[in-house]
Short mmCIF file of C-alpha atoms in Angstrom, two decimals:
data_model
loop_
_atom_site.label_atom_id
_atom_site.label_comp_id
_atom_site.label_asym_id
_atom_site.label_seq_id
_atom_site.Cartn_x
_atom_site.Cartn_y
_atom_site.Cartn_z
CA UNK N 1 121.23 72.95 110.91
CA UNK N 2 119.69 76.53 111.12
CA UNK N 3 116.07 77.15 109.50
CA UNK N 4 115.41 80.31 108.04
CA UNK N 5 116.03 83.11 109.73
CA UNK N 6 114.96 86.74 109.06
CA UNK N 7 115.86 90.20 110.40
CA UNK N 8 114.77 92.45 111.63
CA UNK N 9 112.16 90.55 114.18
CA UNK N 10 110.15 93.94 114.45
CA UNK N 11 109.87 97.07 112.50
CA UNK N 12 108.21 100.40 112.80
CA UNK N 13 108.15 103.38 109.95
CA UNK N 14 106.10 106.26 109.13
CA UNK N 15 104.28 106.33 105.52
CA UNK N 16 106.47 107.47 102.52
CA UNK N 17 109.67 105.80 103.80
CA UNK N 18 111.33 103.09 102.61
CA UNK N 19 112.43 99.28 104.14
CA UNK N 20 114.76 96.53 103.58
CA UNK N 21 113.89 93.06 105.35
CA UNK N 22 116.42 90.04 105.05
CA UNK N 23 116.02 86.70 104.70
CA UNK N 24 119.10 83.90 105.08
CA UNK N 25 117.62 80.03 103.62
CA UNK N 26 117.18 77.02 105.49
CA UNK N 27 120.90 75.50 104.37
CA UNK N 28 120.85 73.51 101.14
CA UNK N 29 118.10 75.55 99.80
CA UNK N 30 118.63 77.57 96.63
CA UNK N 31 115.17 79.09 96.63
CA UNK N 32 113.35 81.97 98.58
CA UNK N 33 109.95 83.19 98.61
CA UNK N 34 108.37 86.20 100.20
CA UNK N 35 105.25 86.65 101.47
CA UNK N 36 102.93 89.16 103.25
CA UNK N 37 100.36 87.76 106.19
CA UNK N 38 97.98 90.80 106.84
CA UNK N 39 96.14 90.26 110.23
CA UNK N 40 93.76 87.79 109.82
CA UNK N 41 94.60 86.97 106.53
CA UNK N 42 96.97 83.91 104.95
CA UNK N 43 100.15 84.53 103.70
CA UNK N 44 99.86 86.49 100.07
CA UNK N 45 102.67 85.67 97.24
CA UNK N 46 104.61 88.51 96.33
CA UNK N 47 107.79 86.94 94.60
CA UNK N 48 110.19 84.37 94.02
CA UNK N 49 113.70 84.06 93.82
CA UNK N 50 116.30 81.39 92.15
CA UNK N 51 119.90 82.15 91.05
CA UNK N 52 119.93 86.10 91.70
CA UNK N 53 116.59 86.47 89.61
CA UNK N 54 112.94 87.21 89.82
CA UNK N 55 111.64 84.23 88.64
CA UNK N 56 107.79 84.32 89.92
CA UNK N 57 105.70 87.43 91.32
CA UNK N 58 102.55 87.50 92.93
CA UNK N 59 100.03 90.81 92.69
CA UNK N 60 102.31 93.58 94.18
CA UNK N 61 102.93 96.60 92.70
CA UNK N 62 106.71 97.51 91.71
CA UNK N 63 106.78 99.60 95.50
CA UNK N 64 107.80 96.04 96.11
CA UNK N 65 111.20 94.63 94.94
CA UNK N 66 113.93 91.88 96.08
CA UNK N 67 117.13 90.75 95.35
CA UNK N 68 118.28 87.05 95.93
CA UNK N 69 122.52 87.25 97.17
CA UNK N 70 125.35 84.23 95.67
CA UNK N 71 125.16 82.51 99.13
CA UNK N 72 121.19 82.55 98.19
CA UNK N 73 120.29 85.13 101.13
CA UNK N 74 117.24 87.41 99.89
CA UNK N 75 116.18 91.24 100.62
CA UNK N 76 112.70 92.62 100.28
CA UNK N 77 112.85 96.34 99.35
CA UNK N 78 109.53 98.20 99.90
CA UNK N 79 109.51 101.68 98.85
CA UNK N 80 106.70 104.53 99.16
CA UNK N 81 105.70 102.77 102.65
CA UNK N 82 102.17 102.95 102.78
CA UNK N 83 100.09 102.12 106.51
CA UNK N 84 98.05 99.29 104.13
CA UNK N 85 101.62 97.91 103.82
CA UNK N 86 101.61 96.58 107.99
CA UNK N 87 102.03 93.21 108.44
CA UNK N 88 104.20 90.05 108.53
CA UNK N 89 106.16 89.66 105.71
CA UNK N 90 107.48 85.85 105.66
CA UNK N 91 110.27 84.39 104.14
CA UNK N 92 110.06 80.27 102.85
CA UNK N 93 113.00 78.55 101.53
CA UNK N 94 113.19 75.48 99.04
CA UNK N 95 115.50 73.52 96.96
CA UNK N 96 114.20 74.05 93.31
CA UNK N 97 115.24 70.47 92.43
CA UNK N 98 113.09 68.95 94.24
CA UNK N 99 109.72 69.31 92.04
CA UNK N 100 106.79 69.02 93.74
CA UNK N 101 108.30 69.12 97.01
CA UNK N 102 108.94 72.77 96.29
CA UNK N 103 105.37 73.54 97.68
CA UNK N 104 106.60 71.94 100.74
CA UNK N 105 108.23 75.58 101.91
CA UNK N 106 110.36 76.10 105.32
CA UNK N 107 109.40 79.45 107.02
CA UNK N 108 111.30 81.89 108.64
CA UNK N 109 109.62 83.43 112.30
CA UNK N 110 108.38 86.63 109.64
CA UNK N 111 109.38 90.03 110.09
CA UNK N 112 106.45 92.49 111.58
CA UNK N 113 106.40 96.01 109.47
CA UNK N 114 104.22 98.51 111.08
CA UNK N 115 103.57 101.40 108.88
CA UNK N 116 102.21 104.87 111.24
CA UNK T 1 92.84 82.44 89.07
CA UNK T 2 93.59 79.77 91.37
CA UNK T 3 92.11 80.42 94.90
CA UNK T 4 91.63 78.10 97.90
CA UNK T 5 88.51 78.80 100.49
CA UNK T 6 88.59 77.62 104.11
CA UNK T 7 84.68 77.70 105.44
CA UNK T 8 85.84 77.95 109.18
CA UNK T 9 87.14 80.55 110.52
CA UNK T 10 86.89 79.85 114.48
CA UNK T 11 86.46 76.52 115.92
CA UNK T 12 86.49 76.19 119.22
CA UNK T 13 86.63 72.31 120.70
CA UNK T 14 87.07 70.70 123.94
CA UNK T 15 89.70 67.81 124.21
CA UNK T 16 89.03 64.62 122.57
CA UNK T 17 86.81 65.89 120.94
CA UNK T 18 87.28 65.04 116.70
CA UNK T 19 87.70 67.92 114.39
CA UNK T 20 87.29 68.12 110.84
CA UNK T 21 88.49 71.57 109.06
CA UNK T 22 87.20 72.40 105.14
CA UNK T 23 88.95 73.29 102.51
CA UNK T 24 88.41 74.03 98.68
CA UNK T 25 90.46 74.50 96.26
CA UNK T 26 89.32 76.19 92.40
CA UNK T 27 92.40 74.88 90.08
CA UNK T 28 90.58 71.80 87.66
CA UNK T 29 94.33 70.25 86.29
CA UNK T 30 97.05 69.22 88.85
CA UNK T 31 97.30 70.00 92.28
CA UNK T 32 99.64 70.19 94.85
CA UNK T 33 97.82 70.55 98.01
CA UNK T 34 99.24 71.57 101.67
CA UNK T 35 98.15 71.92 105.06
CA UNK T 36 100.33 74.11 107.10
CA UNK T 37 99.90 75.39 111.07
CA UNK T 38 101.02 78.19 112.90
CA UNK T 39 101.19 77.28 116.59
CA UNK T 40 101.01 80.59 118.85
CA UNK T 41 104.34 82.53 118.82
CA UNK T 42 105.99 80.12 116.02
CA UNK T 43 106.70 80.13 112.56
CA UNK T 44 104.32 78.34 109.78
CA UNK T 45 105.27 74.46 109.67
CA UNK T 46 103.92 72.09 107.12
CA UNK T 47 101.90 69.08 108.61
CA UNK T 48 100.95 67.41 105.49
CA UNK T 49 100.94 67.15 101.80
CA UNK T 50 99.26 65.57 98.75
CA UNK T 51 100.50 64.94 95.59
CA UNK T 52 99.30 62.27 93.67
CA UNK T 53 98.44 58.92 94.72
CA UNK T 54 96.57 57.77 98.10
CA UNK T 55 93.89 60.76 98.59
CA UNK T 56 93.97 59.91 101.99
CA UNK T 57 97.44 61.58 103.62
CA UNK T 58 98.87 61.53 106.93
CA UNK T 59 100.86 64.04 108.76
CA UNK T 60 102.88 65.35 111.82
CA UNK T 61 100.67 64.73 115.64
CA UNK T 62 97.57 62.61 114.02
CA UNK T 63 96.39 64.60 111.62
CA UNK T 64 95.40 63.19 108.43
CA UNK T 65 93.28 64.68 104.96
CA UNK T 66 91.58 63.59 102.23
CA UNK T 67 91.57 64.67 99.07
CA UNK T 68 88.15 64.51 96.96
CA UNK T 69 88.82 65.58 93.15
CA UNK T 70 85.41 65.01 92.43
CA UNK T 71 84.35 67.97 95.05
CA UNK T 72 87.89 69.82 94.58
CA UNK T 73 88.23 69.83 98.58
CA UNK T 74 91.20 68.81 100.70
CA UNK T 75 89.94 68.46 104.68
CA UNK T 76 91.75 68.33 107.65
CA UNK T 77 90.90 65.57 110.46
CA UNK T 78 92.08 64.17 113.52
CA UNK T 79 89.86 62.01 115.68
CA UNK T 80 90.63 63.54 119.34
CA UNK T 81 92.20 66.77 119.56
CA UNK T 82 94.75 67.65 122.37
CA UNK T 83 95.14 71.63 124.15
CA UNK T 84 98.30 71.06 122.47
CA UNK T 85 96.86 71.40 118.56
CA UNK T 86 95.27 75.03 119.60
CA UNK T 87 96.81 76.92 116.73
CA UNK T 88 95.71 78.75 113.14
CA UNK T 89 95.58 76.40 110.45
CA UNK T 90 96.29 77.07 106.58
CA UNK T 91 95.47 75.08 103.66
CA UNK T 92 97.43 75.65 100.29
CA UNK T 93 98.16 74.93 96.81
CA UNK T 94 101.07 74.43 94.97
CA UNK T 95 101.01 75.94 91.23
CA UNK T 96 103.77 77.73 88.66
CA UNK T 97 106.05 78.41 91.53
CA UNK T 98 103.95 79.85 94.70
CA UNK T 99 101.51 78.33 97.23
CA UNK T 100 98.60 79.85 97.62
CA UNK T 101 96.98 80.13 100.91
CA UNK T 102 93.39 80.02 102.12
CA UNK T 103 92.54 82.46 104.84
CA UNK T 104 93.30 80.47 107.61
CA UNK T 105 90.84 78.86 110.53
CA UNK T 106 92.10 79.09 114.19
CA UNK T 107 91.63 76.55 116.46
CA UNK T 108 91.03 76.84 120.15
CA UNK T 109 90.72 73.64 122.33
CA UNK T 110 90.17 74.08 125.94
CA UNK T 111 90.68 71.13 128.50
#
């Protein structure tokens, strides 16, 4: 039974440009959350997604978009990359029938964006 | 807003030694309350959870919390800590679809 799993591992753009990170669920899960883990910082909310919508978003500006796939797989889009924007951006699956288990999130390893 | 505070940010602890981690938590109606840790190199695991009922939970490897309504804090514990547990430790909250993480405290326990 695979976790979540997230690619690329490690990522390095200049400011301006624009990045895609991918997320597959922990299988079952219908759920995905994104986060971003600045160093020495916990993981900040940026959004939610549950059947193919936004349904939840943290305080991000609209640089920052997703998009949640049929087989529940998940994309974060960052655009205009800024150097404020390094860090590791996580991905959590859930099952959103499962109430207030859905706090109880499975990670992915996180994706590392370095922004020069 | 909702906002959870951890008050360590370093501990450092020799084995056996007991440990006790804080954490508060500013939402007054129902709460959802986590403790997840990030061992070095691995991904963010959840070690324990409340969510109504006994305030005092147990989790994964001996670690237990309490949760005090009445001071709106959630602490870690574990009476003798291994090299093992050295890792960064998070405590969240559940609300309206997103956890929300205090800043972390990372734990270093040397033989």
């Amino acid at each position: 039974d695979a976790g979540v799993t997230q690619s690329p591992t490690h990522l390095i753009k200049t400011r301006g440009q624009q990045v895609t990170l991918r997320c597959s669920p922990k299988s079952g899960h219908d759920t995905v959350s994104w986060y971003q883990q600045a160093l020495g910082q916990g993981p900040q909310f940026i959004f939610q997604y549950y059947e193919e919508e936004e349904r939840q978003r943290g305080n991000f500006p609209d640089r920052f978009s997703g998009h949640q796939f049929p087989n529940y797989s998940s994309e974060l889009n960052v655009n205009a990359l800024l150097l404020g924007d390094s860090a590791l951006y996580l991905c959590a699956s859930s099952l959103s029938a499962s109430g207030v288990w859905k706090g109880a999130q499975y990670f992915g390893p996180g994706t590392r964006l370095l922004v020069l | 807003a909702q906002s959870v505070s951890q008050h360590n940010h370093h501990v450092i602890l020799s084995e056996a030694a007991s440990l006790e981690l804080g954490c508060n938590y500013s939402y007054g109606g129902t709460v959802n309350l986590f403790w997840y840790v990030q061992y070095p190199g691995q991904h963010l695991q959840l070690l324990l959870k409340y969510f109504s009922g006994d305030p005092l939970v147990k989790g994964i490897k001996g670690f237990e919390a309490e949760f005090i309504k009445s001071k709106f804090s959630f602490n870690l514990r574990k009476p003798s800590v291994q090299w093992s547990d050295t890792a960064e430790y998070f405590c969240a909250s559940y609300n309206t679809d997103k956890l929300i993480f205090g800043t972390g405290t990372r734990l270093q326990v040397f033989p």
